[in-house]
Structure formats: structure tokens, C-alpha cells
CSV table of C-alpha atoms (C1' of nucleotides) in Angstrom, one decimal:
chain,number,residue,atom,x,y,z
U,400,MET,CA,118.5,61.5,97.4
U,401,ASP,CA,119.3,60.3,100.7
U,402,LYS,CA,116.4,59.6,102.3
U,403,ARG,CA,118.0,58.4,105.7
U,404,ILE,CA,119.6,62.0,106.0
U,405,SER,CA,116.7,63.8,104.6
U,406,SER,CA,114.0,62.2,106.8
U,407,SER,CA,116.1,62.8,110.2
U,408,GLU,CA,117.2,66.4,109.0
U,409,GLU,CA,113.1,66.9,108.4
U,410,ALA,CA,112.6,65.8,111.9
U,411,GLU,CA,115.1,68.2,113.4
U,412,VAL,CA,113.7,71.1,111.5
U,413,ARG,CA,111.3,73.7,113.1
U,414,LYS,CA,108.7,75.3,111.8
U,415,GLY,CA,106.1,77.9,112.8
U,416,PRO,CA,106.3,80.9,115.1
U,417,TRP,CA,109.5,81.7,117.0
U,418,THR,CA,110.0,81.2,120.5
U,419,MET,CA,111.2,83.9,122.9
U,420,GLU,CA,114.3,81.4,123.4
U,421,GLU,CA,115.0,80.9,119.8
U,422,ASP,CA,114.9,84.7,119.2
U,423,LEU,CA,117.5,85.0,122.2
U,424,ILE,CA,119.8,82.7,121.1
U,425,LEU,CA,119.9,84.2,117.5
U,426,VAL,CA,120.1,87.7,118.9
U,427,ASN,CA,123.1,86.3,121.0
U,428,TYR,CA,124.7,84.5,118.4
U,429,ILE,CA,124.6,87.3,115.9
U,430,SER,CA,125.8,90.1,118.4
U,431,ASN,CA,128.8,87.6,119.4
U,432,HIS,CA,129.6,86.4,115.8
U,433,GLY,CA,127.9,88.6,113.6
U,434,GLU,CA,126.1,87.9,110.4
U,435,GLY,CA,127.6,85.2,108.1
U,436,VAL,CA,126.3,82.2,106.3
U,437,TRP,CA,123.1,81.5,107.6
U,438,ASN,CA,122.9,77.7,107.5
U,439,ASN,CA,125.7,78.0,109.8
U,440,ILE,CA,124.4,80.4,112.1
U,441,ALA,CA,121.4,78.0,112.6
U,442,ARG,CA,123.6,75.0,112.9
U,443,SER,CA,126.3,76.7,115.1
U,444,ALA,CA,123.9,78.5,117.4
U,445,GLY,CA,122.0,75.4,117.6
U,446,LEU,CA,118.7,76.3,116.6
U,447,LYS,CA,116.6,73.7,114.8
U,448,ARG,CA,115.6,76.2,112.0
U,449,THR,CA,117.0,76.6,108.5
U,450,GLY,CA,119.0,79.3,107.6
U,451,LYS,CA,116.4,80.8,105.7
U,452,SER,CA,114.2,80.9,108.4
U,453,CYS,CA,116.8,82.3,110.6
U,454,ARG,CA,117.6,85.1,108.2
U,455,LEU,CA,114.1,86.1,107.8
U,456,ARG,CA,113.2,86.4,111.5
U,457,TRP,CA,116.4,88.4,112.0
U,458,LEU,CA,115.8,90.9,109.0
U,459,ASN,CA,112.0,91.1,109.8
U,460,TYR,CA,112.1,91.2,113.5
U,461,LEU,CA,115.0,91.0,115.5
U,462,ARG,CA,117.4,93.4,113.8
U,463,PRO,CA,118.0,96.1,116.2
U,464,ASP,CA,117.5,99.1,113.6
U,465,VAL,CA,113.9,97.3,112.4
U,466,ARG,CA,111.1,99.9,113.0
U,467,ARG,CA,107.9,98.4,113.9
U,468,GLY,CA,104.4,100.2,114.4
U,469,ASN,CA,102.2,102.1,112.2
U,470,ILE,CA,103.2,103.4,108.7
U,471,THR,CA,103.4,107.1,108.7
U,472,GLN,CA,101.6,109.4,106.4
U,473,GLU,CA,104.8,110.3,104.9
U,474,GLU,CA,106.0,106.7,104.4
U,475,GLN,CA,102.6,105.9,103.0
U,476,GLN,CA,103.1,108.3,100.3
U,477,LEU,CA,106.6,107.4,99.8
U,478,ILE,CA,105.6,103.9,99.1
U,479,MET,CA,102.8,104.6,96.9
U,480,GLU,CA,105.1,107.0,94.8
U,481,LEU,CA,107.9,104.1,94.6
U,482,HIS,CA,105.6,101.5,94.2
U,483,GLU,CA,104.2,103.5,91.0
U,484,ARG,CA,107.8,103.9,89.8
U,485,TRP,CA,109.0,100.1,90.7
U,486,GLY,CA,105.9,98.1,90.9
U,487,ASN,CA,106.3,95.0,93.4
U,488,ARG,CA,110.0,95.5,94.1
U,489,TRP,CA,109.2,95.4,97.7
U,490,SER,CA,113.0,95.1,98.8
U,491,LYS,CA,113.9,98.0,96.8
U,492,ILE,CA,111.2,100.1,98.0
U,493,ALA,CA,112.1,99.1,101.8
U,494,ARG,CA,115.9,100.3,101.0
U,495,GLN,CA,114.3,103.6,100.8
U,496,LEU,CA,112.6,103.3,104.0
U,497,PRO,CA,114.9,103.3,106.8
U,498,GLY,CA,113.9,100.5,109.5
U,499,ARG,CA,110.8,98.9,107.1
U,500,THR,CA,111.2,95.5,105.7
U,501,ASP,CA,109.8,94.4,102.3
U,502,ASN,CA,107.7,92.2,104.3
U,503,GLU,CA,105.9,94.7,106.1
U,504,ILE,CA,105.5,97.0,103.2
U,505,LYS,CA,104.4,94.0,101.2
U,506,ASN,CA,101.7,93.3,104.0
U,507,PHE,CA,101.0,96.9,104.2
U,508,TRP,CA,100.4,97.4,100.6
U,509,ARG,CA,98.3,94.0,100.4
U,510,THR,CA,96.1,94.4,103.3
U,511,ARG,CA,95.4,98.3,103.1
U,512,VAL,CA,96.4,99.7,99.7
U,513,GLN,CA,95.2,97.2,97.5
U,514,LYS,CA,92.0,96.8,99.3
U,515,LYS,CA,91.4,100.5,99.2
U,516,LEU,CA,92.3,100.5,95.4
U,517,LYS,CA,89.9,97.8,94.7
U,518,HIS,CA,87.2,99.6,96.7
U,519,GLY,CA,88.0,102.4,94.6
U,520,GLU,CA,88.0,100.4,91.4
U,521,CYS,CA,84.4,99.3,92.3
U,522,LEU,CA,83.1,102.6,93.0
U,523,MET,CA,84.9,103.7,89.8
U,524,MET,CA,83.3,100.5,87.9
U,525,ASN,CA,79.8,101.4,89.1
U,526,ASN,CA,80.3,105.0,88.0
U,527,LEU,CA,81.4,103.8,84.6
U,528,MET,CA,79.3,101.1,84.4
U,529,LEU,CA,76.5,103.7,84.5
U,530,MET,CA,78.0,105.6,81.8
U,531,ASP,CA,78.8,103.2,79.3
U,532,ASP,CA,79.5,99.3,79.6
U,533,GLU,CA,82.4,99.1,77.3
U,534,ALA,CA,84.1,102.2,78.7
U,535,SER,CA,84.1,100.4,81.8
U,536,THR,CA,86.1,97.6,81.2
U,537,SER,CA,88.7,99.5,79.4
U,538,ALA,CA,88.9,101.9,82.2
U,539,LEU,CA,89.2,99.3,84.7
U,540,GLN,CA,92.0,97.5,82.5
U,541,VAL,CA,94.1,100.9,82.5
U,542,ASN,CA,93.4,101.3,86.1
U,543,ALA,CA,94.4,97.9,87.2
U,544,ALA,CA,97.5,97.9,85.1
U,545,GLY,CA,98.6,101.1,86.2
U,546,ASP,CA,97.9,100.2,89.5
U,547,VAL,CA,97.9,103.4,91.7
U,548,ASN,CA,97.9,105.6,88.6
U,549,GLY,CA,95.3,108.0,87.7
U,550,GLY,CA,92.0,107.1,89.3
U,551,GLY,CA,93.7,104.9,92.2
U,552,GLN,CA,95.9,107.0,94.1
U,553,PRO,CA,93.4,110.2,95.0
U,554,VAL,CA,90.9,107.5,96.4
U,555,CYS,CA,93.6,105.5,97.9
U,556,ASN,CA,95.1,108.4,99.5
U,557,GLY,CA,92.1,110.4,100.6
U,558,ASP,CA,90.8,107.2,102.1
U,559,MET,CA,93.7,106.2,103.9
U,560,VAL,CA,94.0,109.6,105.7
U,561,GLY,CA,90.5,109.1,106.5
U,562,GLY,CA,90.8,105.6,107.8
U,563,ASP,CA,94.3,104.2,108.6
U,564,LEU,CA,96.0,107.6,109.5
U,565,GLN,CA,93.7,108.8,112.2
U,566,HIS,CA,94.7,105.4,113.7
U,567,GLY,CA,98.5,105.7,112.8
U,568,ASP,CA,98.6,109.7,114.1
U,569,GLY,CA,96.9,109.1,117.1
U,570,MET,CA,98.6,105.9,118.1
U,571,THR,CA,102.2,106.4,117.0
U,572,SER,CA,103.9,105.9,120.4
U,573,ASP,CA,101.2,104.1,122.0
U,574,ASP,CA,100.8,101.9,119.5
U,575,PHE,CA,104.8,100.9,119.3
U,576,SER,CA,104.2,99.6,122.8
U,577,THR,CA,100.9,97.7,122.0
U,578,GLU,CA,102.2,96.5,118.8
U,579,SER,CA,104.7,94.2,120.3
U,580,ASN,CA,102.6,92.9,123.0
U,581,ASP,CA,100.7,89.5,123.2
U,582,ASN,CA,103.3,86.5,122.5
U,583,PHE,CA,105.6,88.6,121.1
U,584,TRP,CA,108.0,91.1,122.8
U,585,SER,CA,109.5,94.1,122.2
U,586,VAL,CA,112.9,94.0,120.1
U,587,GLU,CA,114.1,96.4,122.4
U,588,ASP,CA,113.7,94.1,125.5
U,589,PHE,CA,116.1,91.7,123.6
U,590,TRP,CA,118.8,94.4,123.5
U,591,LEU,CA,118.5,95.5,126.8
U,592,LEU,CA,118.9,91.8,127.8
U,593,ASN,CA,121.9,91.5,125.6
A,128,DA,C1',77.2,87.1,124.9
A,129,DA,C1',78.1,84.4,121.0
A,130,DG,C1',79.4,83.4,116.7
A,131,DG,C1',80.8,84.6,112.2
A,132,DA,C1',83.4,87.6,109.3
A,133,DT,C1',87.2,90.4,108.1
A,134,DG,C1',91.7,92.2,108.7
A,135,DC,C1',96.4,92.4,109.9
A,136,DC,C1',100.9,90.0,110.3
A,137,DA,C1',104.5,86.4,110.9
A,138,DA,C1',106.2,82.9,108.6
A,139,DC,C1',106.6,79.4,104.9
A,140,DC,C1',107.6,78.6,99.9
A,141,DG,C1',109.3,78.1,95.7
A,142,DC,C1',111.9,80.7,92.2
A,143,DT,C1',115.7,83.3,90.5
A,144,DG,C1',120.5,85.0,90.1
A,145,DC,C1',125.2,85.0,91.8
A,146,DG,C1',129.6,83.1,93.0
A,147,DG,C1',133.0,79.4,94.1
A,148,DG,C1',134.6,74.8,93.2
M,497,DG,C1',130.9,75.5,81.0
M,498,DC,C1',128.7,73.1,84.6
M,499,DC,C1',127.0,72.0,89.2
M,500,DC,C1',126.0,73.2,93.6
M,501,DG,C1',124.9,76.0,97.8
M,502,DC,C1',123.4,80.3,99.3
M,503,DA,C1',121.1,84.7,99.3
M,504,DG,C1',117.4,87.3,98.6
M,505,DC,C1',113.1,88.3,96.6
M,506,DG,C1',108.0,88.0,95.6
M,507,DG,C1',104.1,85.3,96.4
M,508,DT,C1',100.9,82.8,99.6
M,509,DT,C1',99.1,80.9,103.7
M,510,DG,C1',97.8,80.3,108.6
M,511,DG,C1',96.6,82.0,112.8
M,512,DC,C1',95.4,85.4,115.9
M,513,DA,C1',92.8,89.6,117.2
M,514,DT,C1',89.4,92.7,116.3
M,515,DC,C1',84.8,94.0,114.7
M,516,DC,C1',80.2,93.3,113.5
M,517,DT,C1',75.7,91.1,113.7
DNA sequence: AAGGATGCCAACCGCTGCGGG
DNA sequence: GCCCGCAGCGGTTGGCATCCT
């Protein structure tokens, strides 16, 4: 390896949260030149980011068709079904949900669904342990392996409807605006700016 | 009101597959 | 057939926000 090059390049590469300026540069560049080889985009646009990082930022945040905000009940249902069918194929699942990114779905699954499932599993385990020690372990294995199958899904769905969805339903448009607040800015602003 | 715990999300990292030279 | 570079994917982490005690 050429240490000279790698060290100087490393010093150039920026990491961490994207600034508004960087976002603007990337959006402008892509709207002018279109998508292409990401490493070239990063270089040509004058961004001190890796192509990988640019791609991720574009796909997950800056794309004009990206939908942000709460996952709707229909989407949750669909995610459940697709996950049951395909497992952790997030990109595949995301393609069935227009405007949603694999990252978003993955995060959604990990933070909410999985925890609900875990909770459901705990409740289930408690019940089973009351019934029979041996049976509880085997039942748990089946549940864990089958993910949202069987016992998982009802618990999850019911819980979600009671918990997250009362958020989601009541907040849809409102939440969209607050979602992109703080140090982040609405993507629509970008496209308006452009 | 303050501090700690928890949840959520953006971004990074490492691996894999694919296409071109 | 092999090597290299790139894109895409899934897992993981860090930091901020919110909630709870």
C-alpha cells in the first residue's frame, strides 16, 4: 500500500453528519449531471466524502422521492408480511414500499418491531415457563426462528396499533414537518432551492 | 429541576457479487 | 481465469431527543 497517498487521502475524507452545504452541493451536482459513479461524483462535486457516503446520503435522505415520517399502518402490515416471507432482505422489502429506504425499514424493524417481539416473547416465555420448563425453551426457539410467525405477529400488531400507531395516525402531516426539524432540513426545501 | 435510562435515527463498516480490463 | 474497482446490502454504532424517576 502507498502510505503517502492513503494517509493524505484519509486526512481529506470527511465523516460524520452531513452539513447543509454538503447536501446542497450533492443535490446540485446530481440534478445537473445525474447519478453516475459515486466516487467520481464525490470527487467532481468537490465533496470530501467517499462515494459510498454520498450514495447513502442521496438514497436515504436527499432523493426527491424519499418519503419521511411515520410508517403507516398499511406499511407496517406490509413490512411484517414481507419480512415473514423474505427475512432481513431490507432492500427487497424497501422496493415494495415506494419512497421508503432499506435503512428506514431496517431501523423501524430493529427499534420497534423487534422490541415488541422481544416483549411478546418474554410474556410468552413467562406463560410457558409457568406451564412447563422444557416446553418453554422449544417454543421459544420456534418463535425466534420464525420471527413474526405465530405468536409473534398478533402481539406485535396489537401492540403497535396501541402504541406507535396512535402516534402515527395522529401525527401524519404534522409529524412530517417536525420530523425534519432541528439540525436537519426538509428535503423539499432543497428542491425548492434548486 | 436534574440526572439517568431509553428510544430513535443517521451514518459508518465490512462483506459480497458483478462487470470490465 | 484472475484481478480490481464499484455498487449494493445488512449489521452495528454513536449521538441526539425524549421520557422517567
